[in-house]
PDB file of C-alpha atoms in Angstrom:
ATOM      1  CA  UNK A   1      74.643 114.692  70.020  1.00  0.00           C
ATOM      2  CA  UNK A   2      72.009 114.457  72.725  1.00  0.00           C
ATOM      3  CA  UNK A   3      70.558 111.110  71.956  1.00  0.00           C
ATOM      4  CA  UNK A   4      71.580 108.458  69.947  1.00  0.00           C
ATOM      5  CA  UNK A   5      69.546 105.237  68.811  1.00  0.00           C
ATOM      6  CA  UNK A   6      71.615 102.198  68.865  1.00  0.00           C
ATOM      7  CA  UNK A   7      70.314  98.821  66.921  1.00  0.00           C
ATOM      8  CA  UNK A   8      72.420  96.119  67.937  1.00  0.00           C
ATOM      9  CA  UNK A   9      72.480  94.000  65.027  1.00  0.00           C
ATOM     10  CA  UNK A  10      76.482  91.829  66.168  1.00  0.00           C
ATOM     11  CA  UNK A  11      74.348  88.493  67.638  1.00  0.00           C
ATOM     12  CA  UNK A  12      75.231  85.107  65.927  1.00  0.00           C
ATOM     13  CA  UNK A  13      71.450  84.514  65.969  1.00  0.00           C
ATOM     14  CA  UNK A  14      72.354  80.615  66.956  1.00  0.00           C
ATOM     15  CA  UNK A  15      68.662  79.916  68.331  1.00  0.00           C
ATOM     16  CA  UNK A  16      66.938  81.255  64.818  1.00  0.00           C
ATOM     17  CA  UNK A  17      68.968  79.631  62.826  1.00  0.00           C
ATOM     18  CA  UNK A  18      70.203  81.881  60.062  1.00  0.00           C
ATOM     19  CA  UNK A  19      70.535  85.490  59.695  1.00  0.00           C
ATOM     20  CA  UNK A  20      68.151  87.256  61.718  1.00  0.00           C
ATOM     21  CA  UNK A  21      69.000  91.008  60.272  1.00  0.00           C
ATOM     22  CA  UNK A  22      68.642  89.184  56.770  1.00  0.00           C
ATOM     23  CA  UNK A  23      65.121  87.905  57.801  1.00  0.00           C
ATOM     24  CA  UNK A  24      62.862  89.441  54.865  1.00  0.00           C
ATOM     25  CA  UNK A  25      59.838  92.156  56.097  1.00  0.00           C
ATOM     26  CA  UNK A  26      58.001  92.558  53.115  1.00  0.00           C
ATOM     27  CA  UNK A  27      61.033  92.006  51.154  1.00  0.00           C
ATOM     28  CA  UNK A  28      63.228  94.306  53.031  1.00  0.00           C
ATOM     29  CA  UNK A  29      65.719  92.857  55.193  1.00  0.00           C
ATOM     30  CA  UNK A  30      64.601  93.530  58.970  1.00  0.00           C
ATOM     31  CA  UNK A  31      67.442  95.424  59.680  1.00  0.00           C
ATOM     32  CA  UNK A  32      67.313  97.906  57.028  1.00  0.00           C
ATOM     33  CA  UNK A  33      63.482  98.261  58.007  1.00  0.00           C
ATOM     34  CA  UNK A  34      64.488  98.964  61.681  1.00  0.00           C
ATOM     35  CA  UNK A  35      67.009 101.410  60.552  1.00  0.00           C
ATOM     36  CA  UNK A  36      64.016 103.508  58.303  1.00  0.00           C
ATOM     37  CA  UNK A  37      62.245 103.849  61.689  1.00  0.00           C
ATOM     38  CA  UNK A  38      64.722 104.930  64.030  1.00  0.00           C
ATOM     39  CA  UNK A  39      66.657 106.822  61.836  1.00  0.00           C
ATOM     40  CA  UNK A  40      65.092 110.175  62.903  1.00  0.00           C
ATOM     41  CA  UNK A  41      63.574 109.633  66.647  1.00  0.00           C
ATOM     42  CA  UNK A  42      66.443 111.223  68.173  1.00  0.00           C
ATOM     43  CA  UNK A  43      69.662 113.177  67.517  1.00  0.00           C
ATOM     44  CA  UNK A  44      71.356 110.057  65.289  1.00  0.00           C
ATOM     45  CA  UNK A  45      71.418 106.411  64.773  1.00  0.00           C
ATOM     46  CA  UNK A  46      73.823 103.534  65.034  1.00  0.00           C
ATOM     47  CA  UNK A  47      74.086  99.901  63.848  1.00  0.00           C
ATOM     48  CA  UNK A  48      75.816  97.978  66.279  1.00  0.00           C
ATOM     49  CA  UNK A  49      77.668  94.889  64.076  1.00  0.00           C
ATOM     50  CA  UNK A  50      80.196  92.301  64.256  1.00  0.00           C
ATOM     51  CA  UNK A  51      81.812  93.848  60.518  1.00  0.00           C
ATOM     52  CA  UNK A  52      80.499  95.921  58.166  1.00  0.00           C
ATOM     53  CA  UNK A  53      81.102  93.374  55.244  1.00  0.00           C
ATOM     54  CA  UNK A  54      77.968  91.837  56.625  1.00  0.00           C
ATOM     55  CA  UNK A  55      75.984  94.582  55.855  1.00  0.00           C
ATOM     56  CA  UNK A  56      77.435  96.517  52.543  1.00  0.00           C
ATOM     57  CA  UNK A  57      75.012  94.749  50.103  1.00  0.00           C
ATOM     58  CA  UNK A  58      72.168  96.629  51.956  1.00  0.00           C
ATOM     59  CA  UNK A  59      72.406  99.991  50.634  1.00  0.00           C
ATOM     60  CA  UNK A  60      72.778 101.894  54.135  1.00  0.00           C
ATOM     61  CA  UNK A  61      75.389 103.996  52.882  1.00  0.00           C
ATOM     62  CA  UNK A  62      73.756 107.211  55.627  1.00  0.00           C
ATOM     63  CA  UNK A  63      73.560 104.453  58.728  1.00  0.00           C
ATOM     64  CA  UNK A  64      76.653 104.848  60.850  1.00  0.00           C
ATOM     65  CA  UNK A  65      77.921 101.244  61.532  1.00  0.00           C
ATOM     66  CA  UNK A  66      80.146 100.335  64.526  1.00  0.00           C
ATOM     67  CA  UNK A  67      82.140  97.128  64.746  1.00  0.00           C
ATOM     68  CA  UNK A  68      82.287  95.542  67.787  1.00  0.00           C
ATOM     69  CA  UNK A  69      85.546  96.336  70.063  1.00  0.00           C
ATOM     70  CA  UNK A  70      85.319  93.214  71.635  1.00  0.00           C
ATOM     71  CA  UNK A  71      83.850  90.218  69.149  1.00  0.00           C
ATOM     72  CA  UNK A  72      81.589  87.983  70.386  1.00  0.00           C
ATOM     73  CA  UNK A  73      81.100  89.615  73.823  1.00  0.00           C
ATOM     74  CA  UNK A  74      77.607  90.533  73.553  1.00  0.00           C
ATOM     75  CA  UNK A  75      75.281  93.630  73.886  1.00  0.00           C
ATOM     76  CA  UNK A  76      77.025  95.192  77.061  1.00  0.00           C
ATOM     77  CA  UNK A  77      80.573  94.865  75.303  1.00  0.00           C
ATOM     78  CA  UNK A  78      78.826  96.248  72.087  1.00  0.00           C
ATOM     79  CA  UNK A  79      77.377  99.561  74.245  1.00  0.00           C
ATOM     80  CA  UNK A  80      80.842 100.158  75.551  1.00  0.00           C
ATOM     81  CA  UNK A  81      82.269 100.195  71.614  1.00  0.00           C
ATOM     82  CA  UNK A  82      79.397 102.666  70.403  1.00  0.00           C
ATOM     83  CA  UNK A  83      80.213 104.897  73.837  1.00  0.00           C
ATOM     84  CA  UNK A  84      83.792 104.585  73.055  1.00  0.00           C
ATOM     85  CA  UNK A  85      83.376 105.905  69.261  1.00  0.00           C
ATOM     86  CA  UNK A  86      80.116 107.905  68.933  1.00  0.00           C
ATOM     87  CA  UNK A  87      79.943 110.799  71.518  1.00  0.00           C
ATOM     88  CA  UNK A  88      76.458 111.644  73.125  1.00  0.00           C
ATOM     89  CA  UNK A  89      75.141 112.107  76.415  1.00  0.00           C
ATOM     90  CA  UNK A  90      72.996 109.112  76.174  1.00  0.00           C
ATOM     91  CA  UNK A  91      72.380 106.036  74.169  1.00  0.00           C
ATOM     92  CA  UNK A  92      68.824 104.066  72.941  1.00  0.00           C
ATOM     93  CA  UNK A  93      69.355 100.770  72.979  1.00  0.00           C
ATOM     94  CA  UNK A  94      67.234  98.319  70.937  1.00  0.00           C
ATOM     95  CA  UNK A  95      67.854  95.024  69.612  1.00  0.00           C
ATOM     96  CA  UNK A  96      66.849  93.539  65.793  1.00  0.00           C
ATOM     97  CA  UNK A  97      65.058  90.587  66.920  1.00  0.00           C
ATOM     98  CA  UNK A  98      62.811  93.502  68.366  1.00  0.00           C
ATOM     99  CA  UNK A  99      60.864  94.186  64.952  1.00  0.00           C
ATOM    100  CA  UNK A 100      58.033  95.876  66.571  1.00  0.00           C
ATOM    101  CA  UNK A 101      59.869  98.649  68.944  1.00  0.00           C
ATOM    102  CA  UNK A 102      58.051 101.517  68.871  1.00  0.00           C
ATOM    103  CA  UNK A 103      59.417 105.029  68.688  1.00  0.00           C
ATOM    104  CA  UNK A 104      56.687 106.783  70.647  1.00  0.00           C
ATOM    105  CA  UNK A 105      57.466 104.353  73.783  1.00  0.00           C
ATOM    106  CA  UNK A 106      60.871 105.045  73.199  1.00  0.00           C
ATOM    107  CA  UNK A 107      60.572 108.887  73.459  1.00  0.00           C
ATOM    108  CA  UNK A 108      58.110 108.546  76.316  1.00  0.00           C
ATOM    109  CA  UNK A 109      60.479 106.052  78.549  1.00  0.00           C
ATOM    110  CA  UNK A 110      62.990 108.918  77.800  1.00  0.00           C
ATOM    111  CA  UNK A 111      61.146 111.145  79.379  1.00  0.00           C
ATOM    112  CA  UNK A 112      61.001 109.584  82.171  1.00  0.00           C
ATOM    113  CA  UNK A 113      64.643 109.195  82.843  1.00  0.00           C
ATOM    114  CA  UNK A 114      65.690 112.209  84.785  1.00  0.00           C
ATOM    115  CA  UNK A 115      68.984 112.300  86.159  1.00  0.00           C
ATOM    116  CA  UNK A 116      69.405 108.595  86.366  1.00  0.00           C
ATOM    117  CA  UNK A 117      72.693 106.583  84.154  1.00  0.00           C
ATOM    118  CA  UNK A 118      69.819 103.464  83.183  1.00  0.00           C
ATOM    119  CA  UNK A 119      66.269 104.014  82.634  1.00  0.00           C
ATOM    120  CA  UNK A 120      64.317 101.177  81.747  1.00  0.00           C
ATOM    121  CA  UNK A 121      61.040  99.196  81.629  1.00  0.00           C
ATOM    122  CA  UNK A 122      59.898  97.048  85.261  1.00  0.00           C
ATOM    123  CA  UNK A 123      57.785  94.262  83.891  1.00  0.00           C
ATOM    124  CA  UNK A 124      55.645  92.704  86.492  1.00  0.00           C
ATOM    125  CA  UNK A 125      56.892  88.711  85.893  1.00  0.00           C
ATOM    126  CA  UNK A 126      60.044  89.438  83.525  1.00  0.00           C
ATOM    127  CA  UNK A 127      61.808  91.581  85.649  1.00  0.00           C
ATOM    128  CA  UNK A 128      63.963  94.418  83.521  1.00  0.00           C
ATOM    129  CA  UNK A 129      64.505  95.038  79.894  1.00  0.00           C
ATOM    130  CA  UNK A 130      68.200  96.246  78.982  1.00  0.00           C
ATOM    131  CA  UNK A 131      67.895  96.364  75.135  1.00  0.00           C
ATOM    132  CA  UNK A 132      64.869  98.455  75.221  1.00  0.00           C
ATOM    133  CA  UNK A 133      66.551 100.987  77.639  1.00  0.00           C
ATOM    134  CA  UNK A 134      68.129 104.817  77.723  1.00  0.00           C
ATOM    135  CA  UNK A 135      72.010 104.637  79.029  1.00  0.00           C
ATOM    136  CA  UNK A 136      73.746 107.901  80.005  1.00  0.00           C
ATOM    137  CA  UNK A 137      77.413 107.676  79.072  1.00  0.00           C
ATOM    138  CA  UNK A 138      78.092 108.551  83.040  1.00  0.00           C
ATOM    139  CA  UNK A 139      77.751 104.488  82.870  1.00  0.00           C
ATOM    140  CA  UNK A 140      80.748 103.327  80.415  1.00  0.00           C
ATOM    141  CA  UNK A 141      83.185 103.641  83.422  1.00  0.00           C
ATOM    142  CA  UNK A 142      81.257 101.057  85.381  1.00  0.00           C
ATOM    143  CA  UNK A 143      80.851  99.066  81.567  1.00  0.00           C
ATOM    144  CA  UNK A 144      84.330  99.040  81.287  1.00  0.00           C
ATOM    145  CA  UNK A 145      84.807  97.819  84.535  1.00  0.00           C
ATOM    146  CA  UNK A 146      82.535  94.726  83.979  1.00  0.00           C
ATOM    147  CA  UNK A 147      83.777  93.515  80.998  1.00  0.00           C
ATOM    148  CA  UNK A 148      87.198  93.810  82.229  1.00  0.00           C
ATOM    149  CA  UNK A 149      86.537  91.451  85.012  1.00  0.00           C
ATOM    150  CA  UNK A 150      84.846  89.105  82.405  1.00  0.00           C
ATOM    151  CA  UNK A 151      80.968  89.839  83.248  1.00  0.00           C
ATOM    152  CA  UNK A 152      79.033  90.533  80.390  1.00  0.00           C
ATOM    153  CA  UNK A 153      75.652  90.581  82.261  1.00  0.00           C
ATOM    154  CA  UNK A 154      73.809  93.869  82.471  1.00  0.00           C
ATOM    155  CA  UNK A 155      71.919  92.936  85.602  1.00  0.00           C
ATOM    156  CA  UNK A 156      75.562  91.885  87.378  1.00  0.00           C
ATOM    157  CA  UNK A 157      77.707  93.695  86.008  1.00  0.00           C
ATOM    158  CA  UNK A 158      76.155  97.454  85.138  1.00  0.00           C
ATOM    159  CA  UNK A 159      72.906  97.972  87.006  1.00  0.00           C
ATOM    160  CA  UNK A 160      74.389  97.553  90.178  1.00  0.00           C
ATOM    161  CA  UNK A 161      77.392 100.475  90.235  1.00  0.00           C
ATOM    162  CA  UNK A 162      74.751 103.031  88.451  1.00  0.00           C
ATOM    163  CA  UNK A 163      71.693 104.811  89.533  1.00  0.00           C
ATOM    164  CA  UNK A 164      68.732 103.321  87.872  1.00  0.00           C
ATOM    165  CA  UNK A 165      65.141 104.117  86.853  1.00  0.00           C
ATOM    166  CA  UNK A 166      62.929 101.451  86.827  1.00  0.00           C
ATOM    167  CA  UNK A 167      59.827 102.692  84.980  1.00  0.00           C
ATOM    168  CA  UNK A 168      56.621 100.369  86.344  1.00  0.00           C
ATOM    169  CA  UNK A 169      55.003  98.962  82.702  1.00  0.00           C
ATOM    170  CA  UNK A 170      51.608  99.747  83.832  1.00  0.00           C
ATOM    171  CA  UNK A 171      52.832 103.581  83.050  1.00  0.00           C
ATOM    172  CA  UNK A 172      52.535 102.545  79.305  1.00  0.00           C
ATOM    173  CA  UNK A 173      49.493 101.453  77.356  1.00  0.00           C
ATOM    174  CA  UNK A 174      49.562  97.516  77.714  1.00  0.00           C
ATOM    175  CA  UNK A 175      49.233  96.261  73.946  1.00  0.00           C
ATOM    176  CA  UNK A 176      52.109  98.706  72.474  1.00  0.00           C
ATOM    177  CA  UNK A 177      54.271  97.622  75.471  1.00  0.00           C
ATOM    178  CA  UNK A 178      53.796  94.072  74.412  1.00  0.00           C
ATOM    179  CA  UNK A 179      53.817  94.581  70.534  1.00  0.00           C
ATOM    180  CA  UNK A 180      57.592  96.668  71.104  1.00  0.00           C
ATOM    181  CA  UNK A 181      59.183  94.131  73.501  1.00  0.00           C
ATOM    182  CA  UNK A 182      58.028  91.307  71.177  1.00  0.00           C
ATOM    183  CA  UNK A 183      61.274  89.346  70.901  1.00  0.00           C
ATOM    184  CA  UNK A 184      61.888  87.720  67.517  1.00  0.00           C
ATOM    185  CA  UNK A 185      64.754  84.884  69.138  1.00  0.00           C
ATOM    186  CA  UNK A 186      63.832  81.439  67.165  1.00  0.00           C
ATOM    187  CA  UNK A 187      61.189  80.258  64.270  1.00  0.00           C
ATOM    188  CA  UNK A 188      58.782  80.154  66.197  1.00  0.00           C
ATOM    189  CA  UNK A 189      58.531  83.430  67.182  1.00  0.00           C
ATOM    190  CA  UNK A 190      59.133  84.858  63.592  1.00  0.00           C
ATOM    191  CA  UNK A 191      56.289  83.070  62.615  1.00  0.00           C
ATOM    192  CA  UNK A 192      54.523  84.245  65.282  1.00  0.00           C
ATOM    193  CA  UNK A 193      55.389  87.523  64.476  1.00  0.00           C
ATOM    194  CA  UNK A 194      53.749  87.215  61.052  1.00  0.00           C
ATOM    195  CA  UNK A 195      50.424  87.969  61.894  1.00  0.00           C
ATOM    196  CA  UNK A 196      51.778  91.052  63.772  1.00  0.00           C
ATOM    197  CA  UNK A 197      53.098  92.365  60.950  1.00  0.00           C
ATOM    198  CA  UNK A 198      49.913  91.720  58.278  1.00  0.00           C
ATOM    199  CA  UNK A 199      48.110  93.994  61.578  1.00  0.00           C
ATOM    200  CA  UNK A 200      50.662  96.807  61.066  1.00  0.00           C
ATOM    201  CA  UNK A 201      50.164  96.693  56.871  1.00  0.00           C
TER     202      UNK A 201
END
């Protein structure tokens, strides 16, 4: 495969409180509603988890679930296990306490990515964003290398040892930048994110 989606879905979700995969869209679990819409942007799609038991009650038999290699190790340790087991030339990363990430800024940061191992979003005040990003596998030597040494930071430990687009955020319209990078991390943000999603009904 060319391209493959990867919705990291392993996270204890400690500051929400409970589940947040489980948290109910509509009455779907968020997860299963991020995996409707990236299931077909690119070439395939991945759930990133901690186990599969987790997940078996939610009907998503056609999603191709990895376990994480290395529990507990976070999103860099969980890109190495997905490089490690599904072959492609490069990976989408996207988190699911990102409930609004949208596909047509996904396919447009791709295109920006060239012949660079990262590509990813400059924000003005926020610096980068690593779990809305495109990663070439060229990189999982130098992720392999990090986690070895214990760093689990993508700004330490990866973007350093691999050539890197930084795309400026003024390249994409301003209000679908800020409804995909909308970060979903505690209760107050999910009920923030209510009215978003009564706008998108």
């Amino acid at each position: 495969m060319k391209t493959v989606a990867v919705i990291l879905a392993g996270g204890k979700s400690s500051r929400m409180g409970r589940d947040k995969a489980m948290l109910p869209v509509n009455g779907t679990p968020l997860v299963a509603m991020l995996a409707e819409r990236w299931r077909n942007v690119f070439d395939g799609l991945v759930l990133s988890v901690d186990t599969r038991e987790r997940f078996a009650h939610l009907g998503l038999e056609q999603v191709r679930m990895v376990e994480d290699a290395r529990p507990e190790a976070g999103p860099l340790a969980a890109l190495e296990t997905v490089m490690n087991t599904v072959p492609a030339e490069r990976y989408f990363l996207t988190a699911v306490d990102l409930p609004f990430g949208n596909p047509e800024l996904a396919r447009a940061l791709s295109g920006r990515m060239g012949e660079a191992d990262v590509c990813l979003i400059q924000r003005r005040s926020r610096g980068v964003e690593p779990l809305f990003s495109f990663y070439s596998r060229k990189c999982l030597p130098a992720v392999t290398a990090a986690l070895d040494r214990g760093e689990r930071s993508f700004y330490r430990g990866l973007l350093p040892y691999v050539r890197v687009q930084k795309v400026p955020e003024n390249q994409f319209p301003r209000e679908k930048l800020a409804r995909s990078l909308f970060n979903a991390n505690t209760p107050e943000d999910w009920e923030a994110g209510q009215t978003m999603f009564r706008k998108s009904d």
